mmCIF file of C-alpha atoms in Angstrom:
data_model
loop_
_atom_site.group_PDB
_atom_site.id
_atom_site.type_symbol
_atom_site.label_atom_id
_atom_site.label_comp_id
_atom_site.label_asym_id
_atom_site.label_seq_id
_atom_site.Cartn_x
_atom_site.Cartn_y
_atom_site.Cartn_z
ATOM 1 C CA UNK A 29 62.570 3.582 -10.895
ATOM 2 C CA UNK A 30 59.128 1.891 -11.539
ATOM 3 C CA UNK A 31 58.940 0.046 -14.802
ATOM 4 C CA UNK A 32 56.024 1.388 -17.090
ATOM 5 C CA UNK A 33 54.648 -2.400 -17.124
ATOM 6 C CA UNK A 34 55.019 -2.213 -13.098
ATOM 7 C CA UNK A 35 53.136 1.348 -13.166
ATOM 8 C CA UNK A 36 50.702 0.003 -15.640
ATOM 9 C CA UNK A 37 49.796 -2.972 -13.371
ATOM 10 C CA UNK A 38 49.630 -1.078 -10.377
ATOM 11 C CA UNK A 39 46.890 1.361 -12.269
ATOM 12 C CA UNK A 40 45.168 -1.689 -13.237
ATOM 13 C CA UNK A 41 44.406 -2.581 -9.954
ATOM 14 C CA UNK A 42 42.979 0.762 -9.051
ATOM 15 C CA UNK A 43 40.892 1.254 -12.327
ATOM 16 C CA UNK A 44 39.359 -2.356 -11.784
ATOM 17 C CA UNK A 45 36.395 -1.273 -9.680
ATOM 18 C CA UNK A 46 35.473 1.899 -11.651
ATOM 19 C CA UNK A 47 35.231 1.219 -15.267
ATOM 20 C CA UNK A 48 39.005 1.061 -16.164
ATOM 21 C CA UNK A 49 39.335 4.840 -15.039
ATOM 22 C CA UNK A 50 41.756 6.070 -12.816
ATOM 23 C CA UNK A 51 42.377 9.591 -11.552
ATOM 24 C CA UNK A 52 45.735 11.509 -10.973
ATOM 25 C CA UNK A 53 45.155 12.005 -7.726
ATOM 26 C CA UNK A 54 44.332 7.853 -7.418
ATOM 27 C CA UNK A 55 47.541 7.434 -9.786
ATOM 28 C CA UNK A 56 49.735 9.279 -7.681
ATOM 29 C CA UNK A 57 48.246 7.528 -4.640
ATOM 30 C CA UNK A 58 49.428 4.516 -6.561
ATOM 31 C CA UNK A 59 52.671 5.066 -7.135
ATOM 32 C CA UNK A 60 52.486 6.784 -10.444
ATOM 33 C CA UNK A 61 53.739 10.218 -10.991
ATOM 34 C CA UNK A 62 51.959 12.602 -12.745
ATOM 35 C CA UNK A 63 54.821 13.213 -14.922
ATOM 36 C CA UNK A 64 54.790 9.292 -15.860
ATOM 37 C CA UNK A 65 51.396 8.901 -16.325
ATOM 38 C CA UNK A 66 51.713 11.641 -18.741
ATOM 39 C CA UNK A 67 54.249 9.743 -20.495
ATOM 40 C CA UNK A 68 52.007 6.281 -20.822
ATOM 41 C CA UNK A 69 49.761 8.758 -22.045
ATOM 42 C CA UNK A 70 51.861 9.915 -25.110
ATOM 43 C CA UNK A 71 52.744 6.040 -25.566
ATOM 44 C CA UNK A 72 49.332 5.321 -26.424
ATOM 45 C CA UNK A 73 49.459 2.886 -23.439
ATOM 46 C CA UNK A 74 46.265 5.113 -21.512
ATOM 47 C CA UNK A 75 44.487 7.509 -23.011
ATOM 48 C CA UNK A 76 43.306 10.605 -21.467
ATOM 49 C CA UNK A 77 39.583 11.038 -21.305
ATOM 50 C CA UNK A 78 39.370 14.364 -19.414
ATOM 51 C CA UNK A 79 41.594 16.520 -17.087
ATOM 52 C CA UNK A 80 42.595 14.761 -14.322
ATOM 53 C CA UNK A 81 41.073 11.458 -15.354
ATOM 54 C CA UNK A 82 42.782 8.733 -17.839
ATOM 55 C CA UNK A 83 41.399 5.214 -19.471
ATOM 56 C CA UNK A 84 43.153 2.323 -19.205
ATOM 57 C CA UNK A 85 43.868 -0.481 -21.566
ATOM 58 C CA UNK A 86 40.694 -2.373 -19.722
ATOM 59 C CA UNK A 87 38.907 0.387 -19.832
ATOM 60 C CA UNK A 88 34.675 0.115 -20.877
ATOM 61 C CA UNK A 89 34.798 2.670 -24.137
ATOM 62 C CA UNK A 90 30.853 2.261 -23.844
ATOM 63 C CA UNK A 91 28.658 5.425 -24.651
ATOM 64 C CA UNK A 92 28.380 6.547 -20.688
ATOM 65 C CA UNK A 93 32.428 6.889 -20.415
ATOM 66 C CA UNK A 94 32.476 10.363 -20.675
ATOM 67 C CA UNK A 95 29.680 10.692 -17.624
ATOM 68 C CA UNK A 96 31.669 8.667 -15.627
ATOM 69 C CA UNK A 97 34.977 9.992 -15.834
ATOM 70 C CA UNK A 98 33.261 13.418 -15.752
ATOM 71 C CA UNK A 99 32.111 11.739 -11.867
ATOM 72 C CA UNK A 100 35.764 10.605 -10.715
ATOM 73 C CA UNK A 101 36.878 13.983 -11.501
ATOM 74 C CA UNK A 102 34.815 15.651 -8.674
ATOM 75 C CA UNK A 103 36.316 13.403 -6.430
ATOM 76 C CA UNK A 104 33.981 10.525 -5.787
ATOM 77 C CA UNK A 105 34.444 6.650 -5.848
ATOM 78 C CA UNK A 106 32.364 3.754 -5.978
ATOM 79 C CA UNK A 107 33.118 2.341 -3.010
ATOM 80 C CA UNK A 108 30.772 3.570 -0.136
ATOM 81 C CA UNK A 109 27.622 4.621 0.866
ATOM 82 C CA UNK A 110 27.978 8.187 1.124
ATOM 83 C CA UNK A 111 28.856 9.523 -2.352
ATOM 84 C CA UNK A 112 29.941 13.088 -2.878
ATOM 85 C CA UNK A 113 28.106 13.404 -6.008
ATOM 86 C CA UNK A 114 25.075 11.787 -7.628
ATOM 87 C CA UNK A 115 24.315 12.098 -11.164
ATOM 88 C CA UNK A 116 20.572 13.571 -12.040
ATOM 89 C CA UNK A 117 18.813 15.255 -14.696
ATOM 90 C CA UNK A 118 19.779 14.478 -18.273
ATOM 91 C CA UNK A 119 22.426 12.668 -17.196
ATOM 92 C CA UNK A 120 20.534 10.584 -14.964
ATOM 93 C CA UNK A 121 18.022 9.671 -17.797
ATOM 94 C CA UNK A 122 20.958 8.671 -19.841
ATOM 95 C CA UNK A 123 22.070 5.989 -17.491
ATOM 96 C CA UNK A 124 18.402 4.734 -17.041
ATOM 97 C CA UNK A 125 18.013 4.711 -20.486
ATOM 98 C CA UNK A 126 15.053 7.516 -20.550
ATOM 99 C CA UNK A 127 14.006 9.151 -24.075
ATOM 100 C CA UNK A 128 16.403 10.394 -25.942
ATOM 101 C CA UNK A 129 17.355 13.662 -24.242
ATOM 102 C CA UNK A 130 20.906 14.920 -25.024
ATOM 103 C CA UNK A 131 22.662 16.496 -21.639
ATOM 104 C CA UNK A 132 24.125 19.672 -22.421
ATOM 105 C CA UNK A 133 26.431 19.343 -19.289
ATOM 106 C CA UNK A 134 26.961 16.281 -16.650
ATOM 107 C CA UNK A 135 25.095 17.388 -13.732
ATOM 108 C CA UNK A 136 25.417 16.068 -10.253
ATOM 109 C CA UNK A 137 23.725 16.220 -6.843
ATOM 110 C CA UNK A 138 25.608 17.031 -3.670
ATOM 111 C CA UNK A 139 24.769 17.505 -0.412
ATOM 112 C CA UNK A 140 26.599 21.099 -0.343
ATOM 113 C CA UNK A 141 27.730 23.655 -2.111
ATOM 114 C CA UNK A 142 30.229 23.267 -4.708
ATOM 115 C CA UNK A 143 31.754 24.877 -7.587
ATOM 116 C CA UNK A 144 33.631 23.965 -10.574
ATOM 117 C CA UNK A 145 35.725 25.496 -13.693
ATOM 118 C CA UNK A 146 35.055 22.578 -15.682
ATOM 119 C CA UNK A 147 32.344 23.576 -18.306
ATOM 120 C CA UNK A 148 30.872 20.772 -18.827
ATOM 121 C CA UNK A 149 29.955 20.240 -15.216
ATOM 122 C CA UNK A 150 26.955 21.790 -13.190
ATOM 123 C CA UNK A 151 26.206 21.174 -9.720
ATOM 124 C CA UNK A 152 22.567 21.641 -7.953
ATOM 125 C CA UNK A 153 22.569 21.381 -4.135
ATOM 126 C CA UNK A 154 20.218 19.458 -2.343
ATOM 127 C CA UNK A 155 19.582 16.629 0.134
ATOM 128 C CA UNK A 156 18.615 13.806 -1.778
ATOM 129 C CA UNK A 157 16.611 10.669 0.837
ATOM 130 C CA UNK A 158 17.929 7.408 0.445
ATOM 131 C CA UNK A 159 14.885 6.295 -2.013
ATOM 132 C CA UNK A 160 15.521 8.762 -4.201
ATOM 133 C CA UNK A 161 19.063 7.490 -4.808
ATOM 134 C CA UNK A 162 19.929 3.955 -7.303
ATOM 135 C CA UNK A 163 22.960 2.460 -8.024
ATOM 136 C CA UNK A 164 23.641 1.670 -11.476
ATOM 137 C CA UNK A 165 26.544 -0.514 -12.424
ATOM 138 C CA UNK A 166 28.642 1.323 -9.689
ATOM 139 C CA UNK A 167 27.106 4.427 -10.142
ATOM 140 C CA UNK A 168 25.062 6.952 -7.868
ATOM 141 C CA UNK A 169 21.889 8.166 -9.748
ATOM 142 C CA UNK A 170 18.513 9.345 -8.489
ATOM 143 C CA UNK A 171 15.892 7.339 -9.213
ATOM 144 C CA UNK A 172 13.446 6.619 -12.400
ATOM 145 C CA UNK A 173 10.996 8.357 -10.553
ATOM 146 C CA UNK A 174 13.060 11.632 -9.004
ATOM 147 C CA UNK A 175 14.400 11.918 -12.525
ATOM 148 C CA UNK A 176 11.100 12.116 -14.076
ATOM 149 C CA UNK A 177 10.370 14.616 -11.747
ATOM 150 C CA UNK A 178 13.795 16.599 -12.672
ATOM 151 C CA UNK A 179 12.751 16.644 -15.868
ATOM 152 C CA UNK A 180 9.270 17.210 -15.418
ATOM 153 C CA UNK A 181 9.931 20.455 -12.949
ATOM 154 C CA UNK A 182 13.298 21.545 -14.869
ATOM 155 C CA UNK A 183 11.885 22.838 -18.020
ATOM 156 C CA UNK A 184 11.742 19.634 -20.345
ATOM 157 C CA UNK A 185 9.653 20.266 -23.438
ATOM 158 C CA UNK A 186 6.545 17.600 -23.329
ATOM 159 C CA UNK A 187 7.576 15.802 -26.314
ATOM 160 C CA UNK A 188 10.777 14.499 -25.161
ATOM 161 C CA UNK A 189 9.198 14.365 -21.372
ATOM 162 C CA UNK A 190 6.748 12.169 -23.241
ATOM 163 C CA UNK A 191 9.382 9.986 -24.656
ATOM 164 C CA UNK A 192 11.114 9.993 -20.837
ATOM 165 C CA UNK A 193 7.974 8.852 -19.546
ATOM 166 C CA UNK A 194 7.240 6.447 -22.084
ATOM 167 C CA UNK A 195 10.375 4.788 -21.204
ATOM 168 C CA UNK A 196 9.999 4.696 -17.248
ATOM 169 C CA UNK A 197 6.824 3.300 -17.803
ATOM 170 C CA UNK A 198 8.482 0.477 -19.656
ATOM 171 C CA UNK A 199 10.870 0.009 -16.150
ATOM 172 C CA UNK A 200 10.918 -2.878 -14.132
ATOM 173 C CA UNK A 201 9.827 -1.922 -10.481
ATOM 174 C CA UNK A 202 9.038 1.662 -11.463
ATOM 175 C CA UNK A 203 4.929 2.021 -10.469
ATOM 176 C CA UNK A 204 2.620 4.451 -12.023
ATOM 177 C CA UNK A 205 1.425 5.798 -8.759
ATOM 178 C CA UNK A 206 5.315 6.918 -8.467
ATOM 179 C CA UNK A 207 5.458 8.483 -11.701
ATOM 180 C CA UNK A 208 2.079 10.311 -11.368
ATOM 181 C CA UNK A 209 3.456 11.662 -7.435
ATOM 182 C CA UNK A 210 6.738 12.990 -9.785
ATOM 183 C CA UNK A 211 4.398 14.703 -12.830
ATOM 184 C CA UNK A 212 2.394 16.395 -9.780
ATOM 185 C CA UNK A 213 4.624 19.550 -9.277
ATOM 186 C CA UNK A 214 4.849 20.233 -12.655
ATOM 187 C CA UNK A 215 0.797 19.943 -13.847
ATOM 188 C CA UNK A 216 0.578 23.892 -13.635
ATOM 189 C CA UNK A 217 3.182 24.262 -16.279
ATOM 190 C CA UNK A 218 2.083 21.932 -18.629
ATOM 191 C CA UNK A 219 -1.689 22.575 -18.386
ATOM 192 C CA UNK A 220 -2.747 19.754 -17.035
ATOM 193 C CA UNK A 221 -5.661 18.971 -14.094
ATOM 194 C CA UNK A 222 -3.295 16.345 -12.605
ATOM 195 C CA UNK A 223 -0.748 14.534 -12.341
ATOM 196 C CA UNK A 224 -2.578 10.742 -13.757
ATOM 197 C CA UNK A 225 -4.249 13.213 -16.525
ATOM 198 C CA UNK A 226 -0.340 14.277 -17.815
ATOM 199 C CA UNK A 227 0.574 10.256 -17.413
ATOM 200 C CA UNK A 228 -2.480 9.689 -19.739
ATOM 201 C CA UNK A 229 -1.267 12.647 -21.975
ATOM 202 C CA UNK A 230 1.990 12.089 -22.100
ATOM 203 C CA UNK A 231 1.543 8.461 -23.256
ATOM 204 C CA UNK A 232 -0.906 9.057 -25.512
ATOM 205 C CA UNK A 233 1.323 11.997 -27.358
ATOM 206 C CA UNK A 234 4.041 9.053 -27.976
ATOM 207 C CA UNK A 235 1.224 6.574 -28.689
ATOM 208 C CA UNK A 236 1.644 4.297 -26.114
ATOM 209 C CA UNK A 237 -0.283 1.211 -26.106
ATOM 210 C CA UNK A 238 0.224 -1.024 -22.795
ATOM 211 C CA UNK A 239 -0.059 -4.686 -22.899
ATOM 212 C CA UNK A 240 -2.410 -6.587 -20.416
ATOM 213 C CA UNK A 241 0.644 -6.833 -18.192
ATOM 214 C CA UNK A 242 1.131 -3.511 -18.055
ATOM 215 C CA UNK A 243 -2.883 -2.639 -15.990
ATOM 216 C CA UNK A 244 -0.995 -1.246 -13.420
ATOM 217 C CA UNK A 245 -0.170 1.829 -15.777
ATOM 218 C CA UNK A 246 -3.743 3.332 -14.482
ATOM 219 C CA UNK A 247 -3.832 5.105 -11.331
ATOM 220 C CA UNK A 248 -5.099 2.676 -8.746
ATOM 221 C CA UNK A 249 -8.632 4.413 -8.299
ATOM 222 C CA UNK A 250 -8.796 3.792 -11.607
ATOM 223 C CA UNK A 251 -7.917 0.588 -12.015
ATOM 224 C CA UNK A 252 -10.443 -0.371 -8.984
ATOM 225 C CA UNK A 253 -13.256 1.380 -10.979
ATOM 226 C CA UNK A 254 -12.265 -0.547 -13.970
ATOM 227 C CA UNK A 255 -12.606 -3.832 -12.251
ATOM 228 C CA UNK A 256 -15.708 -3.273 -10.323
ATOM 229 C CA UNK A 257 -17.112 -2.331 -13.318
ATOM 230 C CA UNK A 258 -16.147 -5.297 -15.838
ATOM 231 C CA UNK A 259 -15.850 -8.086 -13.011
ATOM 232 C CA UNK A 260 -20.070 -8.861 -12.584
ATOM 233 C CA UNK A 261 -19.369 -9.516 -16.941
ATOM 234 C CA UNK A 262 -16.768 -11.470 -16.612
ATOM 235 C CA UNK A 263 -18.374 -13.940 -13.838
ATOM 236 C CA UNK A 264 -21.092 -14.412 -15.874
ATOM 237 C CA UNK A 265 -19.307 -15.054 -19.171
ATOM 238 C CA UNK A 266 -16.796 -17.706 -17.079
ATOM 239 C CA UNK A 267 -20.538 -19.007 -15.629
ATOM 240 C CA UNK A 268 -21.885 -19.608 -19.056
ATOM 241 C CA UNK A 269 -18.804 -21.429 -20.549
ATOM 242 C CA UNK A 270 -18.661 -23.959 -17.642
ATOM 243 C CA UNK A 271 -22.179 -24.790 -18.147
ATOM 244 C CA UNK A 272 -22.016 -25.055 -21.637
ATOM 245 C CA UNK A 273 -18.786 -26.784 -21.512
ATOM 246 C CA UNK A 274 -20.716 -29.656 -19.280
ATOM 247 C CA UNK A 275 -23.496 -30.063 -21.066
ATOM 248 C CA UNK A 276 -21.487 -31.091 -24.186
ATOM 249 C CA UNK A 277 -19.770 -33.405 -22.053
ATOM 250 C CA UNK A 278 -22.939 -35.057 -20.201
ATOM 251 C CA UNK A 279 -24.424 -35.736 -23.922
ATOM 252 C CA UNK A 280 -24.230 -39.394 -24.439
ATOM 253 C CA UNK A 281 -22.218 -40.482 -21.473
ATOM 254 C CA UNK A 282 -24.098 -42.749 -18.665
ATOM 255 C CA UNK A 283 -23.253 -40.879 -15.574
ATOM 256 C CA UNK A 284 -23.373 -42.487 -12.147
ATOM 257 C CA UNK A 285 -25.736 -41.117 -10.043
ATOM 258 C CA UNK A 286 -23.611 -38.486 -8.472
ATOM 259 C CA UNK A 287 -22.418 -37.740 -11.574
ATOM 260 C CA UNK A 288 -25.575 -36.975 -12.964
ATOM 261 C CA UNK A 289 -26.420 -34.642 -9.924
ATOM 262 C CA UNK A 290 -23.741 -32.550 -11.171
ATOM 263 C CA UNK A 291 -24.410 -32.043 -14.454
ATOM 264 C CA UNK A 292 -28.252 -31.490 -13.991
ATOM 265 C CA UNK A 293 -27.423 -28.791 -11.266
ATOM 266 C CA UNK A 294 -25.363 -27.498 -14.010
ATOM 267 C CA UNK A 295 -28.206 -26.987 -16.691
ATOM 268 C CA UNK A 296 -29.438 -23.463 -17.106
ATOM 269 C CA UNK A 297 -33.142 -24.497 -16.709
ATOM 270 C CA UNK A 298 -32.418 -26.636 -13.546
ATOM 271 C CA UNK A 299 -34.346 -29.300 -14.481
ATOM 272 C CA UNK A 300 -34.081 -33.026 -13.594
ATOM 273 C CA UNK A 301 -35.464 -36.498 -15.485
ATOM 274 C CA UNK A 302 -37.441 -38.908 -13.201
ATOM 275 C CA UNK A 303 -34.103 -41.228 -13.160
ATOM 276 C CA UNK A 304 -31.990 -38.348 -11.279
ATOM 277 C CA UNK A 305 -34.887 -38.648 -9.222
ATOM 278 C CA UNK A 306 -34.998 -42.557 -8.581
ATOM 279 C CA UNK A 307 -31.003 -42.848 -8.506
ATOM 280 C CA UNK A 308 -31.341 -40.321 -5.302
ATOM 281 C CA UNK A 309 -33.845 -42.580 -3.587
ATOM 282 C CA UNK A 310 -32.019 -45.674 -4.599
ATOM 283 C CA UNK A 311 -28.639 -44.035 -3.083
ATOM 284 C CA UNK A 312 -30.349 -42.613 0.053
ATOM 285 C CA UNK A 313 -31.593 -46.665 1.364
ATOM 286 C CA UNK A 314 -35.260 -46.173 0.234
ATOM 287 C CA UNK A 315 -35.532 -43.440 2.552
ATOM 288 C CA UNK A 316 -38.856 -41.167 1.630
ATOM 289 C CA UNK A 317 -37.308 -37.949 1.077
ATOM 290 C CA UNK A 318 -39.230 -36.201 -1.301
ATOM 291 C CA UNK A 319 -41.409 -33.472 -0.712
ATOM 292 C CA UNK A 320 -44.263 -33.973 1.354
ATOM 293 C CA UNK A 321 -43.114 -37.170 3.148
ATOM 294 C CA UNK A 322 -44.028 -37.766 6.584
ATOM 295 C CA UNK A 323 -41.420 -37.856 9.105
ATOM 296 C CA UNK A 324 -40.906 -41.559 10.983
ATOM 297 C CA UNK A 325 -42.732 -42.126 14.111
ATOM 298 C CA UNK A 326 -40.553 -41.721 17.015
ATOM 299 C CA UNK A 327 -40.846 -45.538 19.008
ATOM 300 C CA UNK A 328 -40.628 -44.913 22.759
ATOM 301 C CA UNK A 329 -38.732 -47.900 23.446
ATOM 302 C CA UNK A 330 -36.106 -45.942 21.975
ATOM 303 C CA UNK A 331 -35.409 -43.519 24.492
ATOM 304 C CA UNK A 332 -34.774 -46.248 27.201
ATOM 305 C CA UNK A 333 -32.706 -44.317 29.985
ATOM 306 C CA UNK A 334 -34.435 -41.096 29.467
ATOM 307 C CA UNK A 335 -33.800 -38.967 32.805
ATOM 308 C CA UNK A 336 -32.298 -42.265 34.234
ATOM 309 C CA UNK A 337 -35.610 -44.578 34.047
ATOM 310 C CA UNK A 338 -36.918 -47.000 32.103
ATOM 311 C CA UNK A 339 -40.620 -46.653 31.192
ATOM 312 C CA UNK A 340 -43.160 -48.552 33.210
ATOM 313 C CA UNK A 341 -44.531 -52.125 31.695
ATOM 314 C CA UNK A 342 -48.171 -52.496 32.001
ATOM 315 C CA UNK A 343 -49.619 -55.244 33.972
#
């Protein structure tokens, strides 16, 4: 007969993948009889969190236990690919941390039908693509963005959609053109034109204010419109503050001549003092280059070899 330390240990190794949890059917797989993991049970040595599904001494007692024994007990396992159920709706925005919804029941996603006694379970069948799926500390959830639009299509009151939204916003990797696509479907039954006018709203109603890292909140048409818009202000401003900015350095400094080329060209005005002038013609050799200057005279001993000849001496 297995020892209860023995059965304990053997449990252990099975619950150390999924939260401390372990399942009958996993327990029996195990080793571990119903009947003696019944009896551990009454020995305070694991405690029963649901039917079918008990915590072990390792076990996470964290605020999303209940969710995921409720997610063992259809049957599934985080090991794979392929789960047999994937948590949405108000249970989805609990494990993303969305609002403050409260789920009345766990509810999963499966790819056919199924049926349950448990009350506190509800099913919805659909096939979910791969994007619309996220794993979360071992569990299967739909994404920030196919939640929203759970929530959004599933009769969510706009207050606490607001405070969902809010939150996804607030989401690493979660874009606003995403979360506008997901508010889409349900515009009609919230009034709105749109789904970036029911982004807009729904921030504002929770008085959202985004930080300058946070632009990208704006639909992208209107973020382009924004920028087109400001960005002939801002290079001007930026334009201004460099000049200004080298003037107050030029004042009292002896620049070389180069130097000094620079800063004049910098000067609103444009003009230039007689020495920028004479520093030019001093660092060009002498040469005549200012305006008006007559070109040198081209010497025709210096195209000796033109066509292959030289020119003709006279006598």
């Amino acid at each position: 007969m297995m020892r209860a330390v023995d059965m304990l240990e053997s449990l252990e190794l099975v619950g150390s993948s999924q939260w401390g949890l372990v399942t009958t059917a996993q327990a029996y797989e195990a080793g571990v009889s119903k009947m003696h993991l019944s009896r551990l049970a009454d020995r305070g040595t694991v405690q029963r969190v649901r039917h079918g599904v008990y915590a072990l001494p390792s076990a996470d007692t964290g605020p999303l236990q209940g969710l995921r024994a409720a997610w063992l007990s259809t049957g599934s396992q985080p090991a794979g690919n392929q789960p047999l159920a994937v948590v949405s709706g108000e249970s989805a925005a609990a494990v993303h941390g969305l609002g403050d919804v409260l789920a009345s029941k766990y509810e999963f996603t499966t790819a056919v039908r199924r049926q349950t006694t448990q009350p506190d379970i509800r099913y919805r069948k659909r096939d979910l693509p791969e994007g619309d799926v996220a794993w979360v500390d071992g569990l299967p959830v739909t994404s920030v963005a196919r939640t929203v639009n759970d929530l959004a299509t599933g009769g969510t009151d706009f207050d606490h959609l607001a405070a969902v939204v809010r939150d996804a916003v607030a989401t690493t990797g979660v874009t606003s053109g995403s979360l506008v696509q997901a508010l889409e479907p349900a515009v009609e039954g919230f009034g709105s034109p749109d789904g970036n006018a029911m982004l807009v709203a729904l921030l504002k109603a929770v008085g959202f204010r985004p930080d300058t890292g946070l632009l990208e909140l704006a639909a992208p048409e209107l973020r382009e419109k924004f920028f087109r818009t400001l960005a002939p202000q801002f290079e001007d401003i930026v334009s201004r503050a460099v000049n200004e900015r080298l003037r107050q350095l030029g004042q009292g400094i002896d620049f070389s001549s180069a130097s000094q080329h620079v800063v004049n060209a910098a000067h609103p005005d444009g003009t230039r003092d007689a020495t920028s002038r004479q520093n030019r013609k001093i660092d060009d050799g002498g040469a005549a280059d200012s305006a008006g200057s007559e070109p040198a005279a081209t010497v025709p001993g210096d195209q000796v070899g033109q066509r292959g000849q030289e020119p003709r001496r006279r006598g």
